[in-house]
PDB file of C-alpha atoms and ligand atoms in Angstrom:
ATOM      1  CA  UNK I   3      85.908  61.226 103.822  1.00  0.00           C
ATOM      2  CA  UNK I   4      89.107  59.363 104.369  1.00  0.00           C
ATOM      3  CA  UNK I   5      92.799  59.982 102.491  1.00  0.00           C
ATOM      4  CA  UNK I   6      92.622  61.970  99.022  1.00  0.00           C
ATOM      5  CA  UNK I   7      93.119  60.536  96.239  1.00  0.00           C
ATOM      6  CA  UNK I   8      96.668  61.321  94.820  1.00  0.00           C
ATOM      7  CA  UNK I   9      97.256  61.878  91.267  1.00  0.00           C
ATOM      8  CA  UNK I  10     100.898  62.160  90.293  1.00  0.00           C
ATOM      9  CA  UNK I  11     100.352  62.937  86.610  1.00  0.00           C
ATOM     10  CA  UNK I  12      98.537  65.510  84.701  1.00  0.00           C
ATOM     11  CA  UNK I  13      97.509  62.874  81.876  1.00  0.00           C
ATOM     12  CA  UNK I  14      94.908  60.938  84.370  1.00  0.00           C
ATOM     13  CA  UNK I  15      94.069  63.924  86.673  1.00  0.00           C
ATOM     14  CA  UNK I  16      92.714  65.690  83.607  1.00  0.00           C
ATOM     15  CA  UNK I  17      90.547  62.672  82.391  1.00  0.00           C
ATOM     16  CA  UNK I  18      89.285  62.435  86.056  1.00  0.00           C
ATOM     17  CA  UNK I  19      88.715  66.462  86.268  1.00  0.00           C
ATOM     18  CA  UNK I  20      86.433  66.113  82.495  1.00  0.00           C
ATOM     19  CA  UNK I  21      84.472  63.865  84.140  1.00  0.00           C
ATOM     20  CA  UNK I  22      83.580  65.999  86.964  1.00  0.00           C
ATOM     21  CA  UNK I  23      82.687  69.219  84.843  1.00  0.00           C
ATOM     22  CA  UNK I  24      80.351  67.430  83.308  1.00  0.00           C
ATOM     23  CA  UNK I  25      78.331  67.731  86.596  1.00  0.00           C
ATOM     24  CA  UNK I  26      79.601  70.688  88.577  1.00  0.00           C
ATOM     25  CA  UNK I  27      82.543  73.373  88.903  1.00  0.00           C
ATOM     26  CA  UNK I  28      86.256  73.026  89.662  1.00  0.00           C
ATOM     27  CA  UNK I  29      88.025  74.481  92.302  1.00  0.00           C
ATOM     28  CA  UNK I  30      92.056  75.091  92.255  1.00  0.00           C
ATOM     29  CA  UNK I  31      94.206  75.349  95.487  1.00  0.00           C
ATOM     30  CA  UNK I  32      97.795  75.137  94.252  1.00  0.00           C
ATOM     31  CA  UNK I  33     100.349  74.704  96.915  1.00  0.00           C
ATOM     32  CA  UNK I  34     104.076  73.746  98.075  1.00  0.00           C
ATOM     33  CA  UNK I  35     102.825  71.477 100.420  1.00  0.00           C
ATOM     34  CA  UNK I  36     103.895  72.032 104.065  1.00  0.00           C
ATOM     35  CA  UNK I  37     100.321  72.623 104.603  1.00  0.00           C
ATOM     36  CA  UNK I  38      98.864  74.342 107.498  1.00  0.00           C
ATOM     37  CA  UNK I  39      95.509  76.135 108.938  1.00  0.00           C
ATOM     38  CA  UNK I  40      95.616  78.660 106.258  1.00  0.00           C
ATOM     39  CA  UNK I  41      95.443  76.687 103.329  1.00  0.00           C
ATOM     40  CA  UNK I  42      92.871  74.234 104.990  1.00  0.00           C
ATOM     41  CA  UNK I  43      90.816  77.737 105.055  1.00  0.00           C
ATOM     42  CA  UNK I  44      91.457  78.179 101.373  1.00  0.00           C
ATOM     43  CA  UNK I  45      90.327  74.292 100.824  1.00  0.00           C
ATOM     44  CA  UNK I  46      87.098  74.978 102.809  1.00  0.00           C
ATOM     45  CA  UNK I  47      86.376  78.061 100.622  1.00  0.00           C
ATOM     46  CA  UNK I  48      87.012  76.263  97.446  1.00  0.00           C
ATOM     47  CA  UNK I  49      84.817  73.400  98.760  1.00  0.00           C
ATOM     48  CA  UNK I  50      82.460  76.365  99.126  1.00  0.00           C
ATOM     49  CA  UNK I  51      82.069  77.207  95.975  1.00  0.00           C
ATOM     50  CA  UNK I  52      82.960  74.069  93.565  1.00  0.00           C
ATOM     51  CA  UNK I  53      81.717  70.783  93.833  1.00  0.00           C
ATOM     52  CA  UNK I  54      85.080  68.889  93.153  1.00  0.00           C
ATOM     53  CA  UNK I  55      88.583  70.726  94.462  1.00  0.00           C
ATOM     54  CA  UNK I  56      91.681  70.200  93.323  1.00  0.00           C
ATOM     55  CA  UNK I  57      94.824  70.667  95.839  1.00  0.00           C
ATOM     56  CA  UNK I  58      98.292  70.604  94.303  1.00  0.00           C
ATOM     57  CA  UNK I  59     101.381  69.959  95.872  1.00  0.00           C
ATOM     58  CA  UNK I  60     104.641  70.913  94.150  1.00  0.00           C
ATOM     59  CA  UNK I  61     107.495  72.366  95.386  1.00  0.00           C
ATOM     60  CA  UNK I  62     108.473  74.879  92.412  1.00  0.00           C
ATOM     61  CA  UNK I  63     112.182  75.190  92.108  1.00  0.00           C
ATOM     62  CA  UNK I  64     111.901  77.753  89.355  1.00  0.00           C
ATOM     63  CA  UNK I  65     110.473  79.921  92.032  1.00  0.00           C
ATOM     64  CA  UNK I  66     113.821  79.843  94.626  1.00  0.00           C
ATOM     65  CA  UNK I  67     116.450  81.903  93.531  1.00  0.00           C
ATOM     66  CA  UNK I  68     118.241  80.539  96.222  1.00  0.00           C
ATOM     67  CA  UNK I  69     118.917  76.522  96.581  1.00  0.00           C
ATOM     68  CA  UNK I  70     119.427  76.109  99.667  1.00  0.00           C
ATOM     69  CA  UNK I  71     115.621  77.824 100.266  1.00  0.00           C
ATOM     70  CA  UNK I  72     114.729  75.605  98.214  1.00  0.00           C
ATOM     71  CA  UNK I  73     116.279  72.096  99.704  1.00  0.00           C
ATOM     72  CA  UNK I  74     115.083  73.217 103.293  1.00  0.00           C
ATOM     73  CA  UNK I  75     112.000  73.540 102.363  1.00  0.00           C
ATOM     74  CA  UNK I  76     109.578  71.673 103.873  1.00  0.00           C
ATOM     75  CA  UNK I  77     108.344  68.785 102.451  1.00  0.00           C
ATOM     76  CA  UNK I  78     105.352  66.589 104.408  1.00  0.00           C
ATOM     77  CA  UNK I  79     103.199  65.112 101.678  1.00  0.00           C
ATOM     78  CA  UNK I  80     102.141  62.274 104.339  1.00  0.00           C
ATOM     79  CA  UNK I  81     101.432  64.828 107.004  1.00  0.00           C
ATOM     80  CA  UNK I  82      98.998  66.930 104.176  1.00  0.00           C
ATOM     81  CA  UNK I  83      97.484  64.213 102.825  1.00  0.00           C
ATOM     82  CA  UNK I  84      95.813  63.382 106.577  1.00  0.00           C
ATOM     83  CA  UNK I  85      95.137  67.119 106.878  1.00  0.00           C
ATOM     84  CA  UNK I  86      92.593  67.010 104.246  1.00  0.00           C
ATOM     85  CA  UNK I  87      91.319  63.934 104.934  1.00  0.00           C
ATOM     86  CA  UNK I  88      88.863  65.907 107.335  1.00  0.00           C
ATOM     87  CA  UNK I  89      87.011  66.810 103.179  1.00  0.00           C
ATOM     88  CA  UNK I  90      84.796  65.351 100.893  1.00  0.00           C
ATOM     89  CA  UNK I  91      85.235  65.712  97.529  1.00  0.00           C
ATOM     90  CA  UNK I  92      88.919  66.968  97.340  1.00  0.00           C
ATOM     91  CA  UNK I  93      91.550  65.434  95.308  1.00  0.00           C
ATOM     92  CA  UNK I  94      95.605  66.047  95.356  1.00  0.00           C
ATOM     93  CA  UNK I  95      97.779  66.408  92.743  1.00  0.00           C
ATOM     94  CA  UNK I  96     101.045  65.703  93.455  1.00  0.00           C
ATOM     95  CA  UNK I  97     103.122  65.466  90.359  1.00  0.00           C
ATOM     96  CA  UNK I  98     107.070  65.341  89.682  1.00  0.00           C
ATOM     97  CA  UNK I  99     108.941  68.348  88.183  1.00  0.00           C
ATOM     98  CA  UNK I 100     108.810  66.579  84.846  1.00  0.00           C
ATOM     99  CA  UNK I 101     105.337  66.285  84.763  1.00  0.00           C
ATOM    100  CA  UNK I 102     104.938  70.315  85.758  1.00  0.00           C
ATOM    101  CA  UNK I 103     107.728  70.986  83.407  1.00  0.00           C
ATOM    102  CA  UNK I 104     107.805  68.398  80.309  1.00  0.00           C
ATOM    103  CA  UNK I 105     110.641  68.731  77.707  1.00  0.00           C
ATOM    104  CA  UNK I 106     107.899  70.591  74.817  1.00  0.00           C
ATOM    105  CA  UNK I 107     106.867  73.219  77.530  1.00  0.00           C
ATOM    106  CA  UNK I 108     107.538  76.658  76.112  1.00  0.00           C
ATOM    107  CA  UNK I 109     107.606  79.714  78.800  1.00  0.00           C
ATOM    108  CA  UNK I 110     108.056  83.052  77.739  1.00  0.00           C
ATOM    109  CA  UNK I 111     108.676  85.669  80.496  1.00  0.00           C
ATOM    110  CA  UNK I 112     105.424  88.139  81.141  1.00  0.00           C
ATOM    111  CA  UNK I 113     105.660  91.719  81.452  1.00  0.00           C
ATOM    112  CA  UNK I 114     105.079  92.314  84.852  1.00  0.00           C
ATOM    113  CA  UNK I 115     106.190  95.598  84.917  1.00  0.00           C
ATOM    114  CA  UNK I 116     106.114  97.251  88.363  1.00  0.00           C
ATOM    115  CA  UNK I 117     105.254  94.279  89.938  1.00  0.00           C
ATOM    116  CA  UNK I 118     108.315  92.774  89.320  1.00  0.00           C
ATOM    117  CA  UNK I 119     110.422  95.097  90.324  1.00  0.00           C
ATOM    118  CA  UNK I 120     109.290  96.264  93.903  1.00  0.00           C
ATOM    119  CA  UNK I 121     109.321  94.724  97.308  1.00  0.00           C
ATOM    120  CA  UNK I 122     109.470  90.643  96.513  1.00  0.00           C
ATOM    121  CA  UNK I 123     110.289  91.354  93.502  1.00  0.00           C
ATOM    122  CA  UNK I 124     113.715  93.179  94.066  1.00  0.00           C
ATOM    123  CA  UNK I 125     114.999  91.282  96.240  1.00  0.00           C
ATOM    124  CA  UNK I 126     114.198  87.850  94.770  1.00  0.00           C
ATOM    125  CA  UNK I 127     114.821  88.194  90.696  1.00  0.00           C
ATOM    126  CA  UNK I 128     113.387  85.788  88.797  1.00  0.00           C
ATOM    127  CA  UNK I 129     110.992  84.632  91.590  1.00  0.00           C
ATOM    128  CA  UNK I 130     107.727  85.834  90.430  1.00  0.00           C
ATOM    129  CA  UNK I 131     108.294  84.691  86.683  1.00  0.00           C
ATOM    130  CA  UNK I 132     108.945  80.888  88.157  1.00  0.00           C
ATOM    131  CA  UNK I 133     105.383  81.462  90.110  1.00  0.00           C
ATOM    132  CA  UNK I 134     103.751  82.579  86.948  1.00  0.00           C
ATOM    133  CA  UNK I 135     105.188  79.971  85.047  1.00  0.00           C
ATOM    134  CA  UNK I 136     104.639  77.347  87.128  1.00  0.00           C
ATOM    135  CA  UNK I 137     100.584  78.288  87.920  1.00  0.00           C
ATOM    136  CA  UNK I 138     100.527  78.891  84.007  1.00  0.00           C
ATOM    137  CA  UNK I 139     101.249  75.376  83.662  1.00  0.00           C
ATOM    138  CA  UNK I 140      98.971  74.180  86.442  1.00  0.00           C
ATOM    139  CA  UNK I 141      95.982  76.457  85.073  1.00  0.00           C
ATOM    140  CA  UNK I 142      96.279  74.268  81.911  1.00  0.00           C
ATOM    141  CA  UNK I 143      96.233  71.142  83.601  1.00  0.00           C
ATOM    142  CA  UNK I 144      93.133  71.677  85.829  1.00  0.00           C
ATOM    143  CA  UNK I 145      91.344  74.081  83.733  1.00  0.00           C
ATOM    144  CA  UNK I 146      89.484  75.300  87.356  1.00  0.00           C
ATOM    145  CA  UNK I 147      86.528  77.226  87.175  1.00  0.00           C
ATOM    146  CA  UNK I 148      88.315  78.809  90.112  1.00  0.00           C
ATOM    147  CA  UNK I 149      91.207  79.694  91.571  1.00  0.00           C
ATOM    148  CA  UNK I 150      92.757  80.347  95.623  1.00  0.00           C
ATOM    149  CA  UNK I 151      95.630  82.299  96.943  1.00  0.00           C
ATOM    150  CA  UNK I 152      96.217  83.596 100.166  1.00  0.00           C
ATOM    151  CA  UNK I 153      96.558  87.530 100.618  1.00  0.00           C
ATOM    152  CA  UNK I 154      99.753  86.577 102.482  1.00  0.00           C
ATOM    153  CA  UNK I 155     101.510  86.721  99.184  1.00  0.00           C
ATOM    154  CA  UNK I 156      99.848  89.679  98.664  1.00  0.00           C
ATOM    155  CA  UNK I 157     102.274  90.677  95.538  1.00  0.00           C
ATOM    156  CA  UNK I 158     101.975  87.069  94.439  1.00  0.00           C
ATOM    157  CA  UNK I 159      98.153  87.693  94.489  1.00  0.00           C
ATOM    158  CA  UNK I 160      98.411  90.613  92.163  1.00  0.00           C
ATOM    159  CA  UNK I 161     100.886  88.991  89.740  1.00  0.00           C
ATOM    160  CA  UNK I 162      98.517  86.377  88.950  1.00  0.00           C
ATOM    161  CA  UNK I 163      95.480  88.721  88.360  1.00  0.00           C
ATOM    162  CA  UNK I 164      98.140  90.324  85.450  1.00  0.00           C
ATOM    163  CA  UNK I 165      99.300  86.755  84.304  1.00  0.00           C
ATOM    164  CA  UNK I 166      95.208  85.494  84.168  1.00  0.00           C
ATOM    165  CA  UNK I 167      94.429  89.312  82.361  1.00  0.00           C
ATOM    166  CA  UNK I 168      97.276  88.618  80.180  1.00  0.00           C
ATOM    167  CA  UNK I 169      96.985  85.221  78.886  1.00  0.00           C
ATOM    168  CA  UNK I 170      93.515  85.469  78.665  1.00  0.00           C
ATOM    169  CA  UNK I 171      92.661  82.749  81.350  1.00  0.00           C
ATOM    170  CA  UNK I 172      88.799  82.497  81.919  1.00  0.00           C
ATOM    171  CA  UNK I 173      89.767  81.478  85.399  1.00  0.00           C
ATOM    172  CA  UNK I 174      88.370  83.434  88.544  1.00  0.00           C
ATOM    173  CA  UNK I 175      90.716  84.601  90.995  1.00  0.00           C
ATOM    174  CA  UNK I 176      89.645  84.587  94.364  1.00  0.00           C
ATOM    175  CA  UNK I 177      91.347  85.667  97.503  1.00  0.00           C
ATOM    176  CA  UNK I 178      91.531  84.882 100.928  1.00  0.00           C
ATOM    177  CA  UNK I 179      92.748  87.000 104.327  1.00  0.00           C
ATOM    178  CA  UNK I 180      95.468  85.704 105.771  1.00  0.00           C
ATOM    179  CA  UNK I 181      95.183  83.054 108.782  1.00  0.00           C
ATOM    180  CA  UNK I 182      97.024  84.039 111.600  1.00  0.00           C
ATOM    181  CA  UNK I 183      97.705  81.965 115.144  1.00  0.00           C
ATOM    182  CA  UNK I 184      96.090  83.689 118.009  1.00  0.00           C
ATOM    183  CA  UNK I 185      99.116  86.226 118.982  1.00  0.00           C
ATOM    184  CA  UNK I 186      99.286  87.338 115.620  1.00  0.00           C
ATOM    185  CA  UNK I 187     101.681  85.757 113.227  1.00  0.00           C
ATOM    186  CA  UNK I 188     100.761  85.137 109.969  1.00  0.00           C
ATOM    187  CA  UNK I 189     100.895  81.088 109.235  1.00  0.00           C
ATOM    188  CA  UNK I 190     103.693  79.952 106.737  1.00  0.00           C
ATOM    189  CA  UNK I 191     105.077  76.687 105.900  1.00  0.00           C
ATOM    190  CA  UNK I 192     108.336  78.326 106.738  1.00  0.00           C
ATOM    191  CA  UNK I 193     107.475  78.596 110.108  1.00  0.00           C
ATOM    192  CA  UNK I 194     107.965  74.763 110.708  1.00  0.00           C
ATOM    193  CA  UNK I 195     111.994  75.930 110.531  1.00  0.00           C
ATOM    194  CA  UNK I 196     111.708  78.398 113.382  1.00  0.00           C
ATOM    195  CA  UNK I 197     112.615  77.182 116.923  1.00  0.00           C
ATOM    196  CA  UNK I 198     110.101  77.871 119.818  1.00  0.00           C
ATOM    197  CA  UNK I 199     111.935  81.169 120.451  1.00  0.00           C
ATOM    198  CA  UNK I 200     112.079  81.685 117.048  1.00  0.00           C
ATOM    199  CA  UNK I 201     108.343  81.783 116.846  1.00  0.00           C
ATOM    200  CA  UNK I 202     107.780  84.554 119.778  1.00  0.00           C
ATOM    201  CA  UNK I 203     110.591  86.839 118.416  1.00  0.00           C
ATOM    202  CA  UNK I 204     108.585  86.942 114.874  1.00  0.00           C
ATOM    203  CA  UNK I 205     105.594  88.303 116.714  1.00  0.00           C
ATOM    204  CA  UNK I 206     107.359  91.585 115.909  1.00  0.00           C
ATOM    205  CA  UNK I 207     106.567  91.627 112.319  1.00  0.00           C
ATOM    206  CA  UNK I 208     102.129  91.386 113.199  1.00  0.00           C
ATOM    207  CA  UNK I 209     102.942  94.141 115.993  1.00  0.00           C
ATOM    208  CA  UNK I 210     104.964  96.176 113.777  1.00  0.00           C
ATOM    209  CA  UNK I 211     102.150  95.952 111.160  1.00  0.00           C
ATOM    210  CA  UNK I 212      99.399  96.727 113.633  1.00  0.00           C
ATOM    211  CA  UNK I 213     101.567  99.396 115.405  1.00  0.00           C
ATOM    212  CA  UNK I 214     101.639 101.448 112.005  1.00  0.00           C
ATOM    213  CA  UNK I 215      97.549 100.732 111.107  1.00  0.00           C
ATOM    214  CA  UNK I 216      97.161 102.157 114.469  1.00  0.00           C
ATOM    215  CA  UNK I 217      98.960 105.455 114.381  1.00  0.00           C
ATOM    216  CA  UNK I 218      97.333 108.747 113.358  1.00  0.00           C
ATOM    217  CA  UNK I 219      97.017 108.935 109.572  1.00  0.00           C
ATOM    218  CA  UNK I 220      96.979 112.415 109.840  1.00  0.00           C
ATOM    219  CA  UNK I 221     100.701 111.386 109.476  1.00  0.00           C
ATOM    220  CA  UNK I 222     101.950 111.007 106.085  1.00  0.00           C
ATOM    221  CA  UNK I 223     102.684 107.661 105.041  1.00  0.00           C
ATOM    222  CA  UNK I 224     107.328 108.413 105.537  1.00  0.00           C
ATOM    223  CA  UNK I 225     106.344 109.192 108.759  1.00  0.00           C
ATOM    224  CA  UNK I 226     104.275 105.932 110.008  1.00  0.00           C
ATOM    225  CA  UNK I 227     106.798 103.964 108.210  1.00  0.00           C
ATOM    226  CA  UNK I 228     110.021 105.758 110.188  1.00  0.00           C
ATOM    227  CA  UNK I 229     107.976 105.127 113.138  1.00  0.00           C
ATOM    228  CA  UNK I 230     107.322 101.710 111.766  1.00  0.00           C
ATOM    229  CA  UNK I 231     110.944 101.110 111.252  1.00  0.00           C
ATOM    230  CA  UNK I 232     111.860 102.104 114.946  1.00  0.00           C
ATOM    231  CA  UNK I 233     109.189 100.002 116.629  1.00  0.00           C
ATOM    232  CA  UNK I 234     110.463  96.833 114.677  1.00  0.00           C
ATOM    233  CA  UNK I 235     114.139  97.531 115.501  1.00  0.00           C
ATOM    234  CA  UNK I 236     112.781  96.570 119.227  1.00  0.00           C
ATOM    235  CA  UNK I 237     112.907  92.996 118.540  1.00  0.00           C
ATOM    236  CA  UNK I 238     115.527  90.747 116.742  1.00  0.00           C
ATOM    237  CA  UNK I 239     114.895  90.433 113.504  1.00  0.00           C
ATOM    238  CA  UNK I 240     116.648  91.259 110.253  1.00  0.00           C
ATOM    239  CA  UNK I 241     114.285  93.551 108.462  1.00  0.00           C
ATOM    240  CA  UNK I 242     114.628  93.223 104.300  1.00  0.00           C
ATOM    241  CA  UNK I 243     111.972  95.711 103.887  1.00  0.00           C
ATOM    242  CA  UNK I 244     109.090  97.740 105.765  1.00  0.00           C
ATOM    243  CA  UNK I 245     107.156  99.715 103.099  1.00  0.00           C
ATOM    244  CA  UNK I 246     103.713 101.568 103.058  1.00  0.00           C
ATOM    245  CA  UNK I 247     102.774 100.788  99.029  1.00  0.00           C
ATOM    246  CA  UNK I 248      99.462 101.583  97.126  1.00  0.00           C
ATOM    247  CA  UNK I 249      97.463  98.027  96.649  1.00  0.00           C
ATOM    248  CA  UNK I 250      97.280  98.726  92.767  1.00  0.00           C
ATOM    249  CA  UNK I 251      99.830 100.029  91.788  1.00  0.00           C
ATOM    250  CA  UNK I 252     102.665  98.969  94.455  1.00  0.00           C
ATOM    251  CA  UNK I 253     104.416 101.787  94.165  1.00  0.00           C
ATOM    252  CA  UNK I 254     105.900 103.285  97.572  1.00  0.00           C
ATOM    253  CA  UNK I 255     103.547 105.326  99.506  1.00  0.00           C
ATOM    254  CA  UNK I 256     105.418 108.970 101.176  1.00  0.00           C
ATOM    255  CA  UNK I 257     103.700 112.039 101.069  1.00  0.00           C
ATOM    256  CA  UNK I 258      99.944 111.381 100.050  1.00  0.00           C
ATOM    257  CA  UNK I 259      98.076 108.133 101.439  1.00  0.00           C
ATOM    258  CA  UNK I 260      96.066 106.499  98.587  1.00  0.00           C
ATOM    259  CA  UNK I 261      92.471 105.137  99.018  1.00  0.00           C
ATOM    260  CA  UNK I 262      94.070 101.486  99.712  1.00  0.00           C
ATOM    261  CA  UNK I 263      97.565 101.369 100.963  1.00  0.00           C
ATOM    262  CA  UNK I 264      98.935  98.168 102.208  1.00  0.00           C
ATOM    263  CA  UNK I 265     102.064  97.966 104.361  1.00  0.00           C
ATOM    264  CA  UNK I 266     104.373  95.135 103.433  1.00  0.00           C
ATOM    265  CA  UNK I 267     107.050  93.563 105.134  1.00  0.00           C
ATOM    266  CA  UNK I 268     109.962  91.076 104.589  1.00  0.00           C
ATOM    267  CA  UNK I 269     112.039  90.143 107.347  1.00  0.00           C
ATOM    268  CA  UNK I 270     114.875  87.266 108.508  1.00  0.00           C
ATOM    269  CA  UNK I 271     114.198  85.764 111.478  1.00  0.00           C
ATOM    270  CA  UNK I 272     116.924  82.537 112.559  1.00  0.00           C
ATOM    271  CA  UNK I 273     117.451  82.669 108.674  1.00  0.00           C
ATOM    272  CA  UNK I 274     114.170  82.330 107.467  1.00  0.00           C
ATOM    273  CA  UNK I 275     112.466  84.749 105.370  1.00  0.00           C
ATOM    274  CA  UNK I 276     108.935  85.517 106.428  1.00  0.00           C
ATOM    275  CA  UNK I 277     106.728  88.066 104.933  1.00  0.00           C
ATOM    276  CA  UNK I 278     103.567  89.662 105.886  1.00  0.00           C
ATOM    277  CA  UNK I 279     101.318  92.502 105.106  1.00  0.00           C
ATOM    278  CA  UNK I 280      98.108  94.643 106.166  1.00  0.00           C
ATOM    279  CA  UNK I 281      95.906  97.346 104.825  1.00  0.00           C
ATOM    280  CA  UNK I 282      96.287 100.341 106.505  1.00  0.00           C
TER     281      UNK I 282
HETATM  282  O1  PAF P  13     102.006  80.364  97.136  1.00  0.00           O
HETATM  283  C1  PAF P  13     102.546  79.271  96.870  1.00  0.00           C
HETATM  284  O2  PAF P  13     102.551  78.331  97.660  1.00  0.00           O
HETATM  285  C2  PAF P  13     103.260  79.134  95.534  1.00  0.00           C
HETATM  286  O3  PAF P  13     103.884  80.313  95.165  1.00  0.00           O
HETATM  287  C3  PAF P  13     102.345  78.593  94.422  1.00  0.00           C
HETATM  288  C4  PAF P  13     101.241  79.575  94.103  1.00  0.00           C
HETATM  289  C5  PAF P  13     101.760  77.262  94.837  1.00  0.00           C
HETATM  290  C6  PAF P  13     103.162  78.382  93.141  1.00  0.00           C
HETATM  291  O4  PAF P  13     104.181  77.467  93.330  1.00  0.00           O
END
């Protein structure tokens, strides 16, 4: 154990991730850094499962479609190299944009259909195509056996299973619940930018979710989400969206509840923008 080695270009990491195949599988957690108990519980899996994993840090600016998201985000690459230096056998890569993005790389948007268009993907256009284009890249970098998201992103989660399908990657996608703090709220790297106060007035989002999974489902789905919508305007926040969707498909959930239904949420809270969800 002890610090990970940091790799800062794709050239070496490659050479060094060759050599390991040769004796066992890879494991991919790609990140923004910022890191925090959740992705240490995707790590662990990974470590799980592979005998070498690689953790990437890279804050994607194709992915902000708004800059000043993007130049508060947080960035603690000292901090998450110490995190992980509780594991064997993981390695970081930690590369610049140019190495992500060189001057040959060719991206062609993906037809992501639905899943572009509702929830995340209407109110952030563009944002999903920068995720896909930046794990594209990553995916042929480390070539992982495997690969680990957080059902957090829960829309992100299903983009990539299109973008894998699509482009034919022979990469397993595996997901992971979401790691919440003891009174509920789902961790975030974003939620180093909320005050003290900031963090108890978010609770609202978990209880809002856990409010509507509680309520009779003899209801149709409108109905838990109007009474959704009422409980959350009890605390502070700025709601973006509160919708009851069908897991697959995404599309909005009113009169007829489908076998999985997930309720979503996007809300402001002291101008950050934290999302959650939960299966109803
Ligand atoms: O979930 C994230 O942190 C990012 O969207 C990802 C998958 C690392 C791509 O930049």
């Amino acid at each position: 154990m002890g610090m990970p080695t940091v790799y800062t270009t794709a050239h070496v990491l490659s050479s060094v991730i060759s050599a390991a195949k040769k004796t066992g599988d890879v494991g991919f957690v790609p990140t923004m850094g910022a890191l925090h108990e959740g992705h240490l519980s995707l790590v662990q899996k990974a470590l799980e499962q592979n005998s070498l994993v690689v953790v990437s840090i890279f804050v994607n600016p194709t992915q902000f479609n708004n800059a000043s998201d993007l130049s508060n985000y947080p960035r603690t690459l000292n901090t998450d190299l110490e995190l992980m230096s509780v594991f064997d056998r993981v390695i970081v890569y930690a590369p610049g944009v140019e190495d992500i993005y060189p001057e040959h790389d060719f991206f062609e948007p993906i037809d992501l259909g639905e899943l572009d268009m509702r929830l995340e993907g209407a109110f952030r256009p563009g944002h999903f195509q920068g995720v896909v284009h930046v794990v594209r890249n990553l995916f042929h970098i480390v070539q992982p056996h495997r690969a680990y998201f957080g059902e957090k992103d829960f829309q992100q989660l299903a983009v990539i299973r299109r973008m894998v399908k699509l482009l034919n990657f022979s990469i397993e996608i595996i997901s992971c619940p979401t790691y919440r703090s003891v009174n509920g709220l789902a961790l975030s790297s974003r939620n180093m930018r909320l005050t003290h106060q900031g963090r108890a007035e978010a609770l609202i989002i978990s209880e809002t979710l856990n409010y509507m999974k509680g309520l009779d489902h003899d209801h149709p789905p409108s109905k838990v989400m109007e009474l959704g919508h009422a409980h959350f305007s009890k605390g502070k926040l700025t709601l973006e969206y509160l919708e009851i969707v069908d897991a697959e498909s995404l599309m909005k959930l009113t009169d007829e509840w489908s076998d999985h239904a997930v309720c979503c949420i996007a809300a402001y809270c002291e101008d950050v923008r934290l999302i959650d969800n939960l299966a109803m």
